[in-house]
Tab-separated table of C-alpha atoms and ligand atoms in Angstrom:
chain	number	residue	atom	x	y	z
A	1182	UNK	CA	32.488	6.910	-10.386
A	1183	UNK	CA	31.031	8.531	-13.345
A	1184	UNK	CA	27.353	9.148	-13.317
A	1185	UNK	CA	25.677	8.803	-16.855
A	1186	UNK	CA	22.747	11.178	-16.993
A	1187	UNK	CA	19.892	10.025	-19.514
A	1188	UNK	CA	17.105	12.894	-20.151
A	1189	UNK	CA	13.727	10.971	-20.811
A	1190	UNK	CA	10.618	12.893	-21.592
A	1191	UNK	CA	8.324	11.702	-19.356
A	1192	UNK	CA	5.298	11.920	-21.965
A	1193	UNK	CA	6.740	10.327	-24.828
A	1194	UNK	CA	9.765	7.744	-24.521
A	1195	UNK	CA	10.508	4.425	-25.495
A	1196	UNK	CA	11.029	1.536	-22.614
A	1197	UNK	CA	14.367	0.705	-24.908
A	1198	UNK	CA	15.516	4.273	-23.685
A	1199	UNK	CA	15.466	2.627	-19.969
A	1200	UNK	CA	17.062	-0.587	-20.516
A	1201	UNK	CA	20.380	0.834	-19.490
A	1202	UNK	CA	19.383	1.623	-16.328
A	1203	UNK	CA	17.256	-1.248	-15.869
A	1204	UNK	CA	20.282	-3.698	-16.559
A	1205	UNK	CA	22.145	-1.117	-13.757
A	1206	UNK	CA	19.615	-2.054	-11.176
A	1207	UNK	CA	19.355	-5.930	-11.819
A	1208	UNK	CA	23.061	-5.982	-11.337
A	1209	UNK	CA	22.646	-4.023	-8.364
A	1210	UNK	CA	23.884	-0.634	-9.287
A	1211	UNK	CA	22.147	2.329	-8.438
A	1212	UNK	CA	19.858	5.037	-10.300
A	1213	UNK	CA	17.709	7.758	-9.437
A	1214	UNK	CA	14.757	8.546	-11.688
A	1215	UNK	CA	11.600	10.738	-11.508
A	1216	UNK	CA	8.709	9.978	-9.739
A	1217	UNK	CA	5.076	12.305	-9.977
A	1218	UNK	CA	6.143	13.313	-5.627
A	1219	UNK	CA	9.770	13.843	-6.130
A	1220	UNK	CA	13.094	12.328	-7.357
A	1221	UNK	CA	13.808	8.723	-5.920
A	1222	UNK	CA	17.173	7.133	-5.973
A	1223	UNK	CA	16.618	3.235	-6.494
A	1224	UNK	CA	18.307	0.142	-5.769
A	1225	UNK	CA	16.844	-3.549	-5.699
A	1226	UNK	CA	15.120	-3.719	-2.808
A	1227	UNK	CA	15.476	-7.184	-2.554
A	1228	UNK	CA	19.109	-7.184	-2.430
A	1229	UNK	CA	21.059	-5.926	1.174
A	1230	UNK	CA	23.795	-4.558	-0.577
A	1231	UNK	CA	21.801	-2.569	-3.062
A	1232	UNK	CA	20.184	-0.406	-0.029
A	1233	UNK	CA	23.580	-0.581	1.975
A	1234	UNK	CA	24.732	1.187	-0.911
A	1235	UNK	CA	21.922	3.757	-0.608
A	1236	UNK	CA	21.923	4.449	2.531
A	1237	UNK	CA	26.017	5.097	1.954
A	1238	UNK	CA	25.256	7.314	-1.222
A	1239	UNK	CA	22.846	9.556	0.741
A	1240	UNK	CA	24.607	9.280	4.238
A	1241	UNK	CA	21.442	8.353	5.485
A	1242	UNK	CA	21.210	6.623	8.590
A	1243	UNK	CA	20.589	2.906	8.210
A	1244	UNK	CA	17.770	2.900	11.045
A	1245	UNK	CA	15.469	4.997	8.378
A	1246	UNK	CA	13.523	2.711	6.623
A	1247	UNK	CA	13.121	2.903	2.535
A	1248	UNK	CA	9.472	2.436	0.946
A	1249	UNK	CA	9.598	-0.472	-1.674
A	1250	UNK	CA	8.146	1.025	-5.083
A	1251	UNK	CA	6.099	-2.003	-7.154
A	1252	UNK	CA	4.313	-1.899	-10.568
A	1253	UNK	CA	1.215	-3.946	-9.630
A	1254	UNK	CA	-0.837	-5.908	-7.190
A	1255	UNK	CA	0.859	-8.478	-7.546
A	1256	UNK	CA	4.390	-6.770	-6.543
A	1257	UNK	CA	2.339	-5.513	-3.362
A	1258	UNK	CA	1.278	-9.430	-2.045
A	1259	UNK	CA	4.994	-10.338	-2.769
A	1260	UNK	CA	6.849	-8.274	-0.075
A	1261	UNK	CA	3.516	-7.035	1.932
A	1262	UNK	CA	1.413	-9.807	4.166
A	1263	UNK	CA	-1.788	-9.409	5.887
A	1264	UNK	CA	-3.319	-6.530	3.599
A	1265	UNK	CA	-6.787	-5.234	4.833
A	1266	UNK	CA	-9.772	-4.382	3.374
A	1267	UNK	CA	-9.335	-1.435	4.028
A	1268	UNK	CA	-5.849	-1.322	2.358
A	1269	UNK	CA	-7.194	-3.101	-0.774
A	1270	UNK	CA	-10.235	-0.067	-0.972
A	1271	UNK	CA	-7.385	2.748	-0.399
A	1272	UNK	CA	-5.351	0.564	-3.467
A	1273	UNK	CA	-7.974	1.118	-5.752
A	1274	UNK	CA	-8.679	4.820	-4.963
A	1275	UNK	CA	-5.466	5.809	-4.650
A	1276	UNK	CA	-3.283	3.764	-6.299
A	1277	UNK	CA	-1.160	3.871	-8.341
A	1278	UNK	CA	-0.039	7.030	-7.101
A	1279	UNK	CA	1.146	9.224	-4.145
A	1280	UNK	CA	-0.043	7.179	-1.076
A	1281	UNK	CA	2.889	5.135	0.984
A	1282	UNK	CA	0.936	1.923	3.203
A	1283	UNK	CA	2.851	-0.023	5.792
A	1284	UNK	CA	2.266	-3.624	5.920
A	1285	UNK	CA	3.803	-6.951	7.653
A	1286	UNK	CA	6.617	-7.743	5.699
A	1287	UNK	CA	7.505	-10.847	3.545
A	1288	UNK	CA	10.621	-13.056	4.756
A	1289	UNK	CA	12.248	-11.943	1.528
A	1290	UNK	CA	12.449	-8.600	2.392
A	1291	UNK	CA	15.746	-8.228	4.122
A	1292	UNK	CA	15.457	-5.947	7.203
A	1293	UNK	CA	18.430	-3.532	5.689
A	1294	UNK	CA	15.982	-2.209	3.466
A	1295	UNK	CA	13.354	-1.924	6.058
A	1296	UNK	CA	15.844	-0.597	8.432
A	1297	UNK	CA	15.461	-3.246	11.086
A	1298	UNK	CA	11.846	-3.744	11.028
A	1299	UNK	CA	9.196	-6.299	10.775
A	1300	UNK	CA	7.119	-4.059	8.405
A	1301	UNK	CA	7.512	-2.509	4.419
A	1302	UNK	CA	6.158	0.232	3.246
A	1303	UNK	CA	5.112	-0.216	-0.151
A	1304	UNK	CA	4.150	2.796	-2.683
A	1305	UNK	CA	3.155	2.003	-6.563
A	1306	UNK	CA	3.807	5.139	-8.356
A	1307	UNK	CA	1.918	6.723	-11.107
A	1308	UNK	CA	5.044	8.448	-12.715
A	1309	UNK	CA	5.739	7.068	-16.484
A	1310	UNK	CA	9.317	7.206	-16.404
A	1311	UNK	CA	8.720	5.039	-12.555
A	1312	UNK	CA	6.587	2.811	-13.723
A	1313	UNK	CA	8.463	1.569	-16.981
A	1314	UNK	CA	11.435	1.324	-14.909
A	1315	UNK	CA	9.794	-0.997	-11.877
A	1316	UNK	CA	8.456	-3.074	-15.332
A	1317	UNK	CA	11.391	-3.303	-17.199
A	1318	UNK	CA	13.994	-4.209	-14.313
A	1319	UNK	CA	11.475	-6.868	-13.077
A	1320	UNK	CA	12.575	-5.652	-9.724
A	1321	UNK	CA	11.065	-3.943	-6.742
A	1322	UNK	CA	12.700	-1.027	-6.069
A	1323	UNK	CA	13.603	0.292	-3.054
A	1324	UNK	CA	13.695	4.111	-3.398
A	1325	UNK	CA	14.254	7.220	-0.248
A	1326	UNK	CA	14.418	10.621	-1.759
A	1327	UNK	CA	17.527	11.094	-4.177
A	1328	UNK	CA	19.196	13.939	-1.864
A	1329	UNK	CA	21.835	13.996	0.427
A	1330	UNK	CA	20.519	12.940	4.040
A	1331	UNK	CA	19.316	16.356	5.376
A	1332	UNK	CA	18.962	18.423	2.350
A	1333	UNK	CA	15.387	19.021	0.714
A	1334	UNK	CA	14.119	16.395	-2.161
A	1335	UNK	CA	14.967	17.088	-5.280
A	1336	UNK	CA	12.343	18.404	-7.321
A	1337	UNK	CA	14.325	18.456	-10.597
A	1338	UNK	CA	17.489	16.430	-11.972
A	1339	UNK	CA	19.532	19.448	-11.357
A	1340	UNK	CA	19.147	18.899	-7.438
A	1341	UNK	CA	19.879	14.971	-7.533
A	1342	UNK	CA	23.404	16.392	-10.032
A	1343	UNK	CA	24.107	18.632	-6.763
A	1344	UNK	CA	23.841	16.653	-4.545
A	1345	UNK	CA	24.809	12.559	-6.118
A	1346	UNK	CA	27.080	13.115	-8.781
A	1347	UNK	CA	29.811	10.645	-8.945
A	1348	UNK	CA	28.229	8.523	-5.947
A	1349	UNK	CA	25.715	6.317	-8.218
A	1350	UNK	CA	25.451	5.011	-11.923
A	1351	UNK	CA	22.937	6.748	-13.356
A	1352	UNK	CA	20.394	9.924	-13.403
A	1353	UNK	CA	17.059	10.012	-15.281
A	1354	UNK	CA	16.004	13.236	-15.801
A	1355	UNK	CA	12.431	13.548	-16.406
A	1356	UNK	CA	12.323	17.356	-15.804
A	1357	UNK	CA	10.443	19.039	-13.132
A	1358	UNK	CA	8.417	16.981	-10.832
A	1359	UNK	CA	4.875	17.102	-10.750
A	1360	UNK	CA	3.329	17.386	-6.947
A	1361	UNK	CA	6.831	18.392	-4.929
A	1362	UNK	CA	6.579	17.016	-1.382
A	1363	UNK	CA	6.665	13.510	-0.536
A	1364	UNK	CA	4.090	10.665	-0.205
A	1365	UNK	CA	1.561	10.386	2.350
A	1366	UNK	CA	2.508	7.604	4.756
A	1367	UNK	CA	-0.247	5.678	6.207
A	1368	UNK	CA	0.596	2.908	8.572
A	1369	UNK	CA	-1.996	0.288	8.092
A	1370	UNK	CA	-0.637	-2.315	11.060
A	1371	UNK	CA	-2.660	-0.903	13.562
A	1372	UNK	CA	-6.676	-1.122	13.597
A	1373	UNK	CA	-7.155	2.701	13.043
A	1374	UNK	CA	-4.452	3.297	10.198
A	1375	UNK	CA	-2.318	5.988	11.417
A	1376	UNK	CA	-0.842	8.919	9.009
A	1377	UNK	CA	3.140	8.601	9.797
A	1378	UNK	CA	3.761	12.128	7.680
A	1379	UNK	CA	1.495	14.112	5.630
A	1380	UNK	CA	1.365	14.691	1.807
A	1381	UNK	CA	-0.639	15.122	-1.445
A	1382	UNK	CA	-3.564	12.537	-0.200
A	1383	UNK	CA	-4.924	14.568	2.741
A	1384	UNK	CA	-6.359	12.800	5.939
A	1385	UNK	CA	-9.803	13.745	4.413
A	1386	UNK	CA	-9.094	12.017	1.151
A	1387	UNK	CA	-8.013	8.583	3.457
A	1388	UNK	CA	-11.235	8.912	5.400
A	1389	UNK	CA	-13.606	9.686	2.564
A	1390	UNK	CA	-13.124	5.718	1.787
A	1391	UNK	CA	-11.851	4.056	4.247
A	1392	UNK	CA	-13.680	6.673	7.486
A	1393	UNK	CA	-11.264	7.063	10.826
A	1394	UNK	CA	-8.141	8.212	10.084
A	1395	UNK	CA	-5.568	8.834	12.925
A	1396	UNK	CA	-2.224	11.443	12.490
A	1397	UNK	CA	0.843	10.438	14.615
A	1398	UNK	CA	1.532	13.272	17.309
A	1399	UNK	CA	5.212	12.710	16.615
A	1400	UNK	CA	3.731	14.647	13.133
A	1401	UNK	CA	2.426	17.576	15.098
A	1402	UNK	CA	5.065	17.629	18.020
A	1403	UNK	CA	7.240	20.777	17.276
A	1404	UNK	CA	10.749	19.767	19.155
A	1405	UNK	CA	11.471	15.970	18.870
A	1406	UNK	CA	10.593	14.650	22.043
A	1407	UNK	CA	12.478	11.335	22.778
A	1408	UNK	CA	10.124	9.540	25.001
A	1409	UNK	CA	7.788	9.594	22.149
A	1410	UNK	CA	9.122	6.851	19.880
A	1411	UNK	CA	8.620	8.354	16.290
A	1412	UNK	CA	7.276	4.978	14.539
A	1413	UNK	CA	8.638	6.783	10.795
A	1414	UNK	CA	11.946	6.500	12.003
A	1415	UNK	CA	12.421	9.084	9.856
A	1416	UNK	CA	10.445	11.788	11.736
A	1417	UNK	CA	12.702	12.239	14.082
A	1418	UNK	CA	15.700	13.641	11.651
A	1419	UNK	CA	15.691	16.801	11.009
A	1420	UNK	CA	14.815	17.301	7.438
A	1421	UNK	CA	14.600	19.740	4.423
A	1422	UNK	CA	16.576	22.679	5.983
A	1423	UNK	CA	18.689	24.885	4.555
A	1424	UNK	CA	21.891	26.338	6.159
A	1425	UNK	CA	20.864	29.617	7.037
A	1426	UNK	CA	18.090	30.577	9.828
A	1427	UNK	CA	14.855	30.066	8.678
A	1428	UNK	CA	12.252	31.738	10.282
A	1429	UNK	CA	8.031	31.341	9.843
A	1430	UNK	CA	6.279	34.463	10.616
A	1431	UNK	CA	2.627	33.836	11.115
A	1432	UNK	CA	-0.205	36.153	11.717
A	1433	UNK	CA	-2.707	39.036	9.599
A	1434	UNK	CA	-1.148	39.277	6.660
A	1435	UNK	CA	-0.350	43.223	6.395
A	1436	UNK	CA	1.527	42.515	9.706
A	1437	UNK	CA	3.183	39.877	8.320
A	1438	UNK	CA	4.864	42.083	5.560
A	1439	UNK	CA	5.464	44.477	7.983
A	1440	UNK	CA	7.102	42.206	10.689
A	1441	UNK	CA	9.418	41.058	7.600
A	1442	UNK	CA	10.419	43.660	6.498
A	1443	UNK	CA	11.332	45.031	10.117
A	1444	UNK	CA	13.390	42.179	10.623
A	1445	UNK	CA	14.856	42.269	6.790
A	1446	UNK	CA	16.228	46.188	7.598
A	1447	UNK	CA	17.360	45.278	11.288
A	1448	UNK	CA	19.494	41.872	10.078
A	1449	UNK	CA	20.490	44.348	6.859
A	1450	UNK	CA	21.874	46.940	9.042
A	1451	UNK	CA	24.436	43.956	10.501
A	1452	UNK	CA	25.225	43.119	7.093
A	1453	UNK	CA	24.098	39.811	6.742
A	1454	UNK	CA	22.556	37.992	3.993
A	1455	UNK	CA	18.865	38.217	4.397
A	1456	UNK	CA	16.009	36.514	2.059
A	1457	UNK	CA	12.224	36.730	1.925
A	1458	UNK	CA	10.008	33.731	0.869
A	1459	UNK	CA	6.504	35.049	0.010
A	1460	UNK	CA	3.629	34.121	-2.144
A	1461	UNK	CA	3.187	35.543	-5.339
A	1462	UNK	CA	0.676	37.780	-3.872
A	1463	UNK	CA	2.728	39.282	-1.437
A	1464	UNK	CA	5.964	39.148	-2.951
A	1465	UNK	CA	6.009	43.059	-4.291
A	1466	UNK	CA	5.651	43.877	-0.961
A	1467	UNK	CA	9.110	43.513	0.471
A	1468	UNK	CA	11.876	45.723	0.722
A	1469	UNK	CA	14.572	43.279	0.302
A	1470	UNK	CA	17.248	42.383	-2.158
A	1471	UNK	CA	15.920	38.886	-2.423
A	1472	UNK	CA	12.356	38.016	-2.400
A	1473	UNK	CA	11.697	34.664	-3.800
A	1474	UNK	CA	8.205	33.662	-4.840
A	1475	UNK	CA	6.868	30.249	-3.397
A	1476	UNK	CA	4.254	30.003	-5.396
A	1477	UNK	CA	0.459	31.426	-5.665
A	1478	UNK	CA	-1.498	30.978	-2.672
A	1479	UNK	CA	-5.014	30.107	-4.961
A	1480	UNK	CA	-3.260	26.960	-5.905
A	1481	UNK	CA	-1.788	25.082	-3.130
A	1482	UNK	CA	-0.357	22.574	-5.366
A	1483	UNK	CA	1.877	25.360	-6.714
A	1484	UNK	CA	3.850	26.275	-3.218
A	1485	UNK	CA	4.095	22.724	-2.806
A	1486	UNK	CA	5.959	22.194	-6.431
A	1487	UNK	CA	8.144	25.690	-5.563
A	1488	UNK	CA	9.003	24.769	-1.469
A	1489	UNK	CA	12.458	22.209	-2.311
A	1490	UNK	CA	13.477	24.235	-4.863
A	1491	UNK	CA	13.265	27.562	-3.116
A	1492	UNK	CA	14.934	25.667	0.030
A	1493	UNK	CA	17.763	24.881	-2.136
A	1494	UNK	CA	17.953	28.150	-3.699
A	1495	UNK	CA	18.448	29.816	0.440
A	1496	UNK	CA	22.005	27.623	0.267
A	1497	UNK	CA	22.761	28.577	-3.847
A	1498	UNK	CA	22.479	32.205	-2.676
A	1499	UNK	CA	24.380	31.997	1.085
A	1500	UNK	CA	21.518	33.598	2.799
A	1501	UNK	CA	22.144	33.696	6.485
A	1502	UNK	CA	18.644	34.826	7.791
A	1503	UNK	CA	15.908	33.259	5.792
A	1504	UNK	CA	11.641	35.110	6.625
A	1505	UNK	CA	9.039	33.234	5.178
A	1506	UNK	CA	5.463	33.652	5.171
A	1507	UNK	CA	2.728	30.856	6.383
A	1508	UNK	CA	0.478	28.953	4.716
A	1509	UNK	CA	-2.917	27.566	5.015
A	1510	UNK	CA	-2.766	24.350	7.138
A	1511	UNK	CA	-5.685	22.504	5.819
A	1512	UNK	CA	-5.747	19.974	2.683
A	1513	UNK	CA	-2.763	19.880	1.099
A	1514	UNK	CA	-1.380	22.900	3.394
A	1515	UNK	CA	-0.776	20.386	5.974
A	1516	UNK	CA	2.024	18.452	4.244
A	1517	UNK	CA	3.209	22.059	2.973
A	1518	UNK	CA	3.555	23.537	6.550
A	1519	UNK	CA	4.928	20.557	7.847
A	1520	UNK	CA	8.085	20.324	5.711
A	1521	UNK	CA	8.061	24.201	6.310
A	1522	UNK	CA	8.121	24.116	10.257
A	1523	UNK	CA	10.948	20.763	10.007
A	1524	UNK	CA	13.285	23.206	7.739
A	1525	UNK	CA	12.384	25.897	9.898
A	1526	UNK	CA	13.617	23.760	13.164
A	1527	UNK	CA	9.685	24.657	14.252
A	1528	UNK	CA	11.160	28.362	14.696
A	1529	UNK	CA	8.527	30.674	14.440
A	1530	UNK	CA	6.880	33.831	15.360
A	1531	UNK	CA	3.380	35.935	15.843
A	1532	UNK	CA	3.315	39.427	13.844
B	2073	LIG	P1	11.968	8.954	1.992
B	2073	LIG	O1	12.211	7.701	1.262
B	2073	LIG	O2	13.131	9.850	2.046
B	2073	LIG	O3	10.700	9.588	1.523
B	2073	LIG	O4	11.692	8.464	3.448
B	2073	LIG	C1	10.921	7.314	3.652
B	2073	LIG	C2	10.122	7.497	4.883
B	2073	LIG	O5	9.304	6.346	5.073
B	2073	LIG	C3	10.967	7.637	6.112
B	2073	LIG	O6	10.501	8.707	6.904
B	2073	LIG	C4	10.767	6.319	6.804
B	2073	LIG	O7	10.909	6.448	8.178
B	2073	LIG	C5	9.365	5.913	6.389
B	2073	LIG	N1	9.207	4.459	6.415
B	2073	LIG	C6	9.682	3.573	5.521
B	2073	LIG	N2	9.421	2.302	5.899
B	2073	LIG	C7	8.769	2.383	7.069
B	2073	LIG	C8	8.237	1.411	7.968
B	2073	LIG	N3	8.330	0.113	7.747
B	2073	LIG	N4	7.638	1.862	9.101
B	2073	LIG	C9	7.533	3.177	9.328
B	2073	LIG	N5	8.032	4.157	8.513
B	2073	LIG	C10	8.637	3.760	7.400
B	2074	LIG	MG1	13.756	11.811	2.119
C-alpha cells in the first residue's frame, strides 16, 4: 500500500487540507496524525474492522485496549455511561487535553476496540491538527500510539515513516510533538479513581480538584508480576525499549559520571557499541564516542519531549550497551522515569 504523507502546520491550516484523510477514516481506512502527547494512528472507533486493522498495522496484541479520542462533551456521553462528578470537574480542568478517563462503555462500542472489555477510555485532545480531524470525519476515533507494538511513540512523523510506511493510508505530519510521553490514564470505575500509567497531569494535578487519587501498584511493580492482574492491559507489555541493553544508573551525581564512564571504558575495551544518555548538564562529562543529550534537567518538560526520540536514536546508531542517567521522580518525573525503567526492563544500578 502506498502511504500518502500530508505535512500540516499545526498553527495555521485549513480544515479543507484534512478532508482527504477525513474521507480515509469514514470509509474506514487508516491515518495517523499528531496529537499535543504523541503521534496517534486512527481508525473509526466505532467500526471492528477499523481497529482490527490497527491492531494488525502495529502488531499489537488485540487484548490492549485503544482510548477513543472525541471532539466534545457530547462525543464523551455517546460511547462513555455513568460519568461522575468527579469526572465532569476533571473534564473541565483538564480537558481538552492530555488526561485519558475510563468509563462504562456504550453498547455501540464494539469490544474489539476496547479489547474485550466492558469499559472505554475516552481522551479529547487539545492538538489542532486532532481536533479538526475528530470534527471533520464526524467520527470518534480510536487512536494507540502510531509505532510498531514495542518500539517507543513517535514523537515526530519521521518515527511513524519508520516504523508504518506502506501499512496504512495516510501520515499527517504536524512536526515535532509538543509534551512527548503519553496521556495520563485515570480509571474512574472505581470509587477512588485509580492512575492506570502516569503522564503530563501528575497525581497532584488529579487531586488538586477532584482530592484522593490512587496509582495502580502494577505502575510501580518493577518485574511484571502475573498474579497481579495489570487492569491497563497494556502495562504488562514491555514497552519503549530499544534493542540494545539499557541500563539506569542512579545515585550522587559526580558518581554517576564516574560509574558511566567506568562502565563506558570496560564495555569499550570488548569492542562493543556503547552510548551515554545524560542531561544537558552533564553531558560534557563523558568520555564516550556517543553522548546524547536528553534534555535540560531545569525543565522537565524538555527530557520528556527528547526520551522517544533518543530511544529511537540507541537502534539508528546499533548501540549494544546503552548508560543513562536518572531523573527526578516527582511531577512530571514520574511519567519520565517510568517509561525510562519499562525501556530499561527496570535494570538498574547504585553508583
Ligand atoms: P496507547 O494507545 O498506545 O497509548 O495505549 C493505550 C493504553 O490505554 C493501553 O495501555 C491500554 O491498556 C489502556 N487502556 C485503553 N482502554 C482501557 C480500558 N478500557 N481499561 C484499562 N486500560 C485501558
Ligand atoms: Mg503505545
Amino acid at each position: 500500500m502506498e502511504t500518502i504523507i500530508q505535512k500540516v502546520n499545526p498553527e495555521f491550516f485549513e480544515d479543507e487540507e484534512l478532508k482527504k484523510g477525513c474521507g480515509i477514516l469514514q470509509s474506514g481506512g487508516l491515518v495517523a496524525f499528531p496529537t499535543e502527547t504523541v503521534y496517534g494512528l486512527g481508525g473509526d472507533a466505532l467500526s471492528p474492522e477499523a481497529a482490527h486493522r490497527i491492531y494488525a498495522a502495529k502488531g499489537r496484541p488485540s487484548d490492549n485496549p485503544l482510548i477513543v479520542h472525541v471532539a466534545d462533551i457530547d462525543g464523551v456521553c455517546d460511547v462513555a455511561r455513568n460519568i461522575s462528578q468527579e469526572a465532569w470537574a476533571l473534564a473541565k480542568a483538564f480537558w481538552p487535553g492530555p488526561l485519558t478517563m475510563i468509563f462504562d462503555k456504550q453498547e455501540k462500542v464494539p469490544l474489539s476496540t476496547t479489547g474485550g472489555l466492558e469499559t472505554v477510555a475516552v481522551r479529547m485532545p487539545v492538538h489542532p491538527v486532532a481536533a479538526a480531524l475528530i470534527r471533520c470525519s464526524g467520527i470518534y476515533i480510536a487512536a494507540p500510539s502510531a509505532n510498531i507494538s514495542g518500539r517507543p511513540s513517535p514523537t515526530k512523523a519521521e518515527h511513524v515513516i519508520e516504523d508504518l510506511n506502506g501499512r496504512i493510508e495516510m501520515i499527517l505530519d504536524g512536526g515535532q510533538v509538543g509534551i512527548g510521553i503519553e496521556s495520563t490514564i485515570l480509571d474512574m470505575t472505581d470509587k477512588i479513581p485509580v492512575i492506570l500509567r502516569p503522564g503530563y497531569i501528575t497525581k497532584e494535578m488529579l487531586e488538586e480538584v477532584i482530592g484522593e487519587v490512587k496509582i495502580d501498584p502494577a505502575v510501580t511493580i518493577e518485574e511484571f508480576d502475573r498474579s497481579i492482574v495489570a487492569k491497563a492491559p497494556g502495562m504488562k507489555y514491555r514497552h519503549y525499549a530499544p534493542k540494545g541493553r539499557l541500563t539506569i544508573v542512579e545515585g550522587r551525581p559526580e558518581k554517576v559520571v564516574e560509574r558511566i564512564n567506568a562502565l563506558v571504558h570496560e564495555k569499550e575495551e570488548e569492542h562493543k557499541k556503547v552510548a551515554v544518555i545524560a542531561a544537558e548538564e552533564s553531558k560534557a562529562d563523558y568520555r564516550c564516542r556517543e553522548v546524547y543529550s536528553i534534555g535540560s534537567r531545569k525543565t522537565e518538560g524538555s527530557i520528556a519531549a527528547g526520551l522517544y526520540d533518543i530511544l529511537r536514536k540507541m537502534d539508528d546508531i546499533g548501540a549494544e550497551y546503552i548508560f543513562a542517567e536518572s531523573f527526578a521522580e516527582d511531577g512530571m518525573g514520574q511519567a519520565i522515569m517510568n517509561r525510562m525503567l519499562k525501556a530499561a526492563g527496570y535494570h538498574r544500578i547504585r553508583a
